[in-house]
CSV table of C-alpha atoms in Angstrom, one decimal:
chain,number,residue,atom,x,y,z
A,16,UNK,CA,22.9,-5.9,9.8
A,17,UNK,CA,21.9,-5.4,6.4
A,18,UNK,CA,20.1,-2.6,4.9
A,19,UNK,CA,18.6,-2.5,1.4
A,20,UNK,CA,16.0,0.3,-0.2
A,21,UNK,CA,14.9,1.2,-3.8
A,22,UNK,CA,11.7,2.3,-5.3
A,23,UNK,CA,8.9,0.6,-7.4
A,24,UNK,CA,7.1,2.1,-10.0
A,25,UNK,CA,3.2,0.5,-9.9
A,26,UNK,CA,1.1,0.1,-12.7
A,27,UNK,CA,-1.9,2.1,-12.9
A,28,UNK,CA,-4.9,0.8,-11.1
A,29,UNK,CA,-8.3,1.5,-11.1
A,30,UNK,CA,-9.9,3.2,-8.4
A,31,UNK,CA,-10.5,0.7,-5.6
A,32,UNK,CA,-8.2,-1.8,-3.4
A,33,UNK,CA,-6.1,-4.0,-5.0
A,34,UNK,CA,-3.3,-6.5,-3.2
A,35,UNK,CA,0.2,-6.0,-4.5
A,36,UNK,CA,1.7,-8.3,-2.1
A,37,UNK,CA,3.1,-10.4,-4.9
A,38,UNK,CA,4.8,-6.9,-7.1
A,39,UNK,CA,6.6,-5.8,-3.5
A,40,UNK,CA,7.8,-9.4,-3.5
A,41,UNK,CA,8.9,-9.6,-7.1
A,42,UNK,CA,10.5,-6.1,-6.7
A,43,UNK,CA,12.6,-7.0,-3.9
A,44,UNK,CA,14.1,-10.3,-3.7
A,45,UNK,CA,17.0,-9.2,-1.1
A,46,UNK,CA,14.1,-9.8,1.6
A,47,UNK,CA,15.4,-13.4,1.5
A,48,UNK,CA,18.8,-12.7,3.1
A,49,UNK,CA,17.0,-11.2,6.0
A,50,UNK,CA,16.8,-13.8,8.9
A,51,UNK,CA,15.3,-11.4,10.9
A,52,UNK,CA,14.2,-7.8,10.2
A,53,UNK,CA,11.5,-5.6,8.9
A,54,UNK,CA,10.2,-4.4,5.5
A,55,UNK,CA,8.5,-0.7,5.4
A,56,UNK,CA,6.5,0.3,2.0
A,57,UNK,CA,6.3,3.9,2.0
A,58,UNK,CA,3.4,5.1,-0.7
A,59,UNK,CA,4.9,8.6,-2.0
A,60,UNK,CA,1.4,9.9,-3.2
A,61,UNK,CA,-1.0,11.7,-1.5
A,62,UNK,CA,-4.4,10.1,-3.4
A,63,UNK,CA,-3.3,6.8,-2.5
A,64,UNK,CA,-2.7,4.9,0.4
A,65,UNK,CA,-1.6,1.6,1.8
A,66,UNK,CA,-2.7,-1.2,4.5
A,67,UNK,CA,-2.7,-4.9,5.0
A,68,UNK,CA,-5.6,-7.0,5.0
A,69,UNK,CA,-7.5,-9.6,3.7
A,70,UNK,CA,-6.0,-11.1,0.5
A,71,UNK,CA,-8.5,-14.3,-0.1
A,72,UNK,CA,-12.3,-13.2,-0.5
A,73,UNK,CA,-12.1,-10.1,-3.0
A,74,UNK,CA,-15.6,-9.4,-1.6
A,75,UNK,CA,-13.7,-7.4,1.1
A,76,UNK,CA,-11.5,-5.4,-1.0
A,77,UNK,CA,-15.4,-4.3,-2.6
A,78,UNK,CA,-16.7,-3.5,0.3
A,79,UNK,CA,-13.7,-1.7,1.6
A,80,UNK,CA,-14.3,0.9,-1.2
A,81,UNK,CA,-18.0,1.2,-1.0
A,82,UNK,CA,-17.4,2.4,3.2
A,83,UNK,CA,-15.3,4.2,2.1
A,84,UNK,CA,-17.4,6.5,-0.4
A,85,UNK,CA,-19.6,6.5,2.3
A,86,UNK,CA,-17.7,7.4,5.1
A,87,UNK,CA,-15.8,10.4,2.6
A,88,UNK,CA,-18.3,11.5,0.1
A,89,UNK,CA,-17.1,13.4,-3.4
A,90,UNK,CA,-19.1,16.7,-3.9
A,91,UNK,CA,-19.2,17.2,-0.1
A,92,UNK,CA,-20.6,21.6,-0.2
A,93,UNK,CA,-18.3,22.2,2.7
A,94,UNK,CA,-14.7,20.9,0.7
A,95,UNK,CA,-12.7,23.9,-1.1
A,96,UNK,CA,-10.0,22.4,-2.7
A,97,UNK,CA,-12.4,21.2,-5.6
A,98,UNK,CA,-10.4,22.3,-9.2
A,99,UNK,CA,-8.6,18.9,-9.8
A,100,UNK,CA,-12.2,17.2,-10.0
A,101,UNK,CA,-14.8,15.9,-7.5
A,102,UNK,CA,-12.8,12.6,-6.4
A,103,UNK,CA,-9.5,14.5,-5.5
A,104,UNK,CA,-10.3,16.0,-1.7
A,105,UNK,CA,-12.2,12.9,-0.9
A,106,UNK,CA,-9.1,10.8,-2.3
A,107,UNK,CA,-6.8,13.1,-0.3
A,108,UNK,CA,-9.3,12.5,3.3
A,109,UNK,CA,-8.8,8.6,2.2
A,110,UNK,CA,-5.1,8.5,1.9
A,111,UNK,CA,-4.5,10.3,4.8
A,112,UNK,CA,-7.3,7.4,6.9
A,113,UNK,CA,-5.8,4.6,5.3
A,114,UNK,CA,-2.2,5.7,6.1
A,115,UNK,CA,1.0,6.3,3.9
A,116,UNK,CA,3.1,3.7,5.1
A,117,UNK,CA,2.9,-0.1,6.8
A,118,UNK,CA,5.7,-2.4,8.1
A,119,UNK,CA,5.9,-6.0,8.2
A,120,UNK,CA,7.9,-8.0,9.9
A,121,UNK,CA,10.6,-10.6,8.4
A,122,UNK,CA,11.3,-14.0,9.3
A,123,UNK,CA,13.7,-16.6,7.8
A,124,UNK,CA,13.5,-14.5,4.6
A,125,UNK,CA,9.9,-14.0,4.2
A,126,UNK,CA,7.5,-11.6,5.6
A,127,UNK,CA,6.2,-12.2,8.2
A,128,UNK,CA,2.2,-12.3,7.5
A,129,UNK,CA,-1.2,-13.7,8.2
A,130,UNK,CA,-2.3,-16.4,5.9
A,131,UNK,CA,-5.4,-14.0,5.3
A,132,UNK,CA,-2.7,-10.9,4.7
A,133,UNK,CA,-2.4,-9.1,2.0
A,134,UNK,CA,-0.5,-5.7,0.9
A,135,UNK,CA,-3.1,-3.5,0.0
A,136,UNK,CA,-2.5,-0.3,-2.8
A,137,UNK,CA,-5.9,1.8,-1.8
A,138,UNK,CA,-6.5,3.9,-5.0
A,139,UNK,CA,-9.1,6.5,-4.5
A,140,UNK,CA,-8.5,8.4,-8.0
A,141,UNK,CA,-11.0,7.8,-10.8
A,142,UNK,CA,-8.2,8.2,-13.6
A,143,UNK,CA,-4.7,7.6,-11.3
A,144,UNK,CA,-1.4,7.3,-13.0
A,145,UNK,CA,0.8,4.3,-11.9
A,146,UNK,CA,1.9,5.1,-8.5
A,147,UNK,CA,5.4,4.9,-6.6
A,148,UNK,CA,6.5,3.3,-3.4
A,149,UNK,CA,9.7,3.0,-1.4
A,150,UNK,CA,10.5,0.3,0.0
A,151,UNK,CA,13.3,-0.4,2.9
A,152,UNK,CA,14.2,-3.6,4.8
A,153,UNK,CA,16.5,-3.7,7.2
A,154,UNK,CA,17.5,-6.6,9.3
A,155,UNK,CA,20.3,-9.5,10.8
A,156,UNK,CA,21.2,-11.4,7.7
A,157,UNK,CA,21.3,-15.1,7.6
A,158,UNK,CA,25.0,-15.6,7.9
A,159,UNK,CA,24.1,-13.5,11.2
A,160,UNK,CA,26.1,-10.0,9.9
């Protein structure tokens, strides 16, 4: 059983959803010694979320950000916490419905994906700094220890 963990540093994106499937990848090459196993990202913000989805058509990724200003408006009369700006509560609502964390299985050294999958980093700040995520894998290695 191997277990390996360390944190990546993101650029900073604009608001909106952008795949970072490739970065994760880049950031953690120990992922091929796992025959079997599972990779957790873990985004330590709370403006900001994660999930997996389509990674061909970028069309989605737009549209996943327009329902999303729908569904959580900014300047909302009934939100309090209003003093960091008018996209902070909304981002905050968004994070928390998009989730902090996803986990992704690994196979023969790679994860374990839909063709159509992509890691998602769901930025809901107009003016975000780069973000940072943990990510862990733990799994049987391929020697089988």
């Amino acid at each position: 059983m191997r277990f390996y963990q360390k944190e990546l540093r993101l650029q900073a994106y604009p608001r909106g959803f952008h795949i970072i499937t490739n970065e994760v990848l880049r950031a953690f090459p120990e992922l091929e010694e796992i025959d079997q196993g599972m990779l957790t990202v873990f985004i330590k913000h709370t403006s900001a979320g994660l999930t997996l989805n389509e990674n061909a058509d970028p069309t989605v990724r737009t549209d996943f950000e327009s329902h999303m200003n729908v569904l959580v408006p900014e300047n909302a009369p009934y939100y309090i916490h209003t003093y960091e700006g008018a996209d902070d509560m909304p981002a905050h609502i968004k994070a928390s419905l998009m989730g902090s964390s996803i986990q992704i299985p690994i196979t023969k050294g790679r994860l374990n994906i839909g063709v159509w999958q992509g890691i998602y980093l769901c930025e809901h700040r107009n003016n975000a700094s780069g973000r940072s995520l943990v990510l862990s894998c733990f799994g049987l290695s391929k020697e089988g220890i």
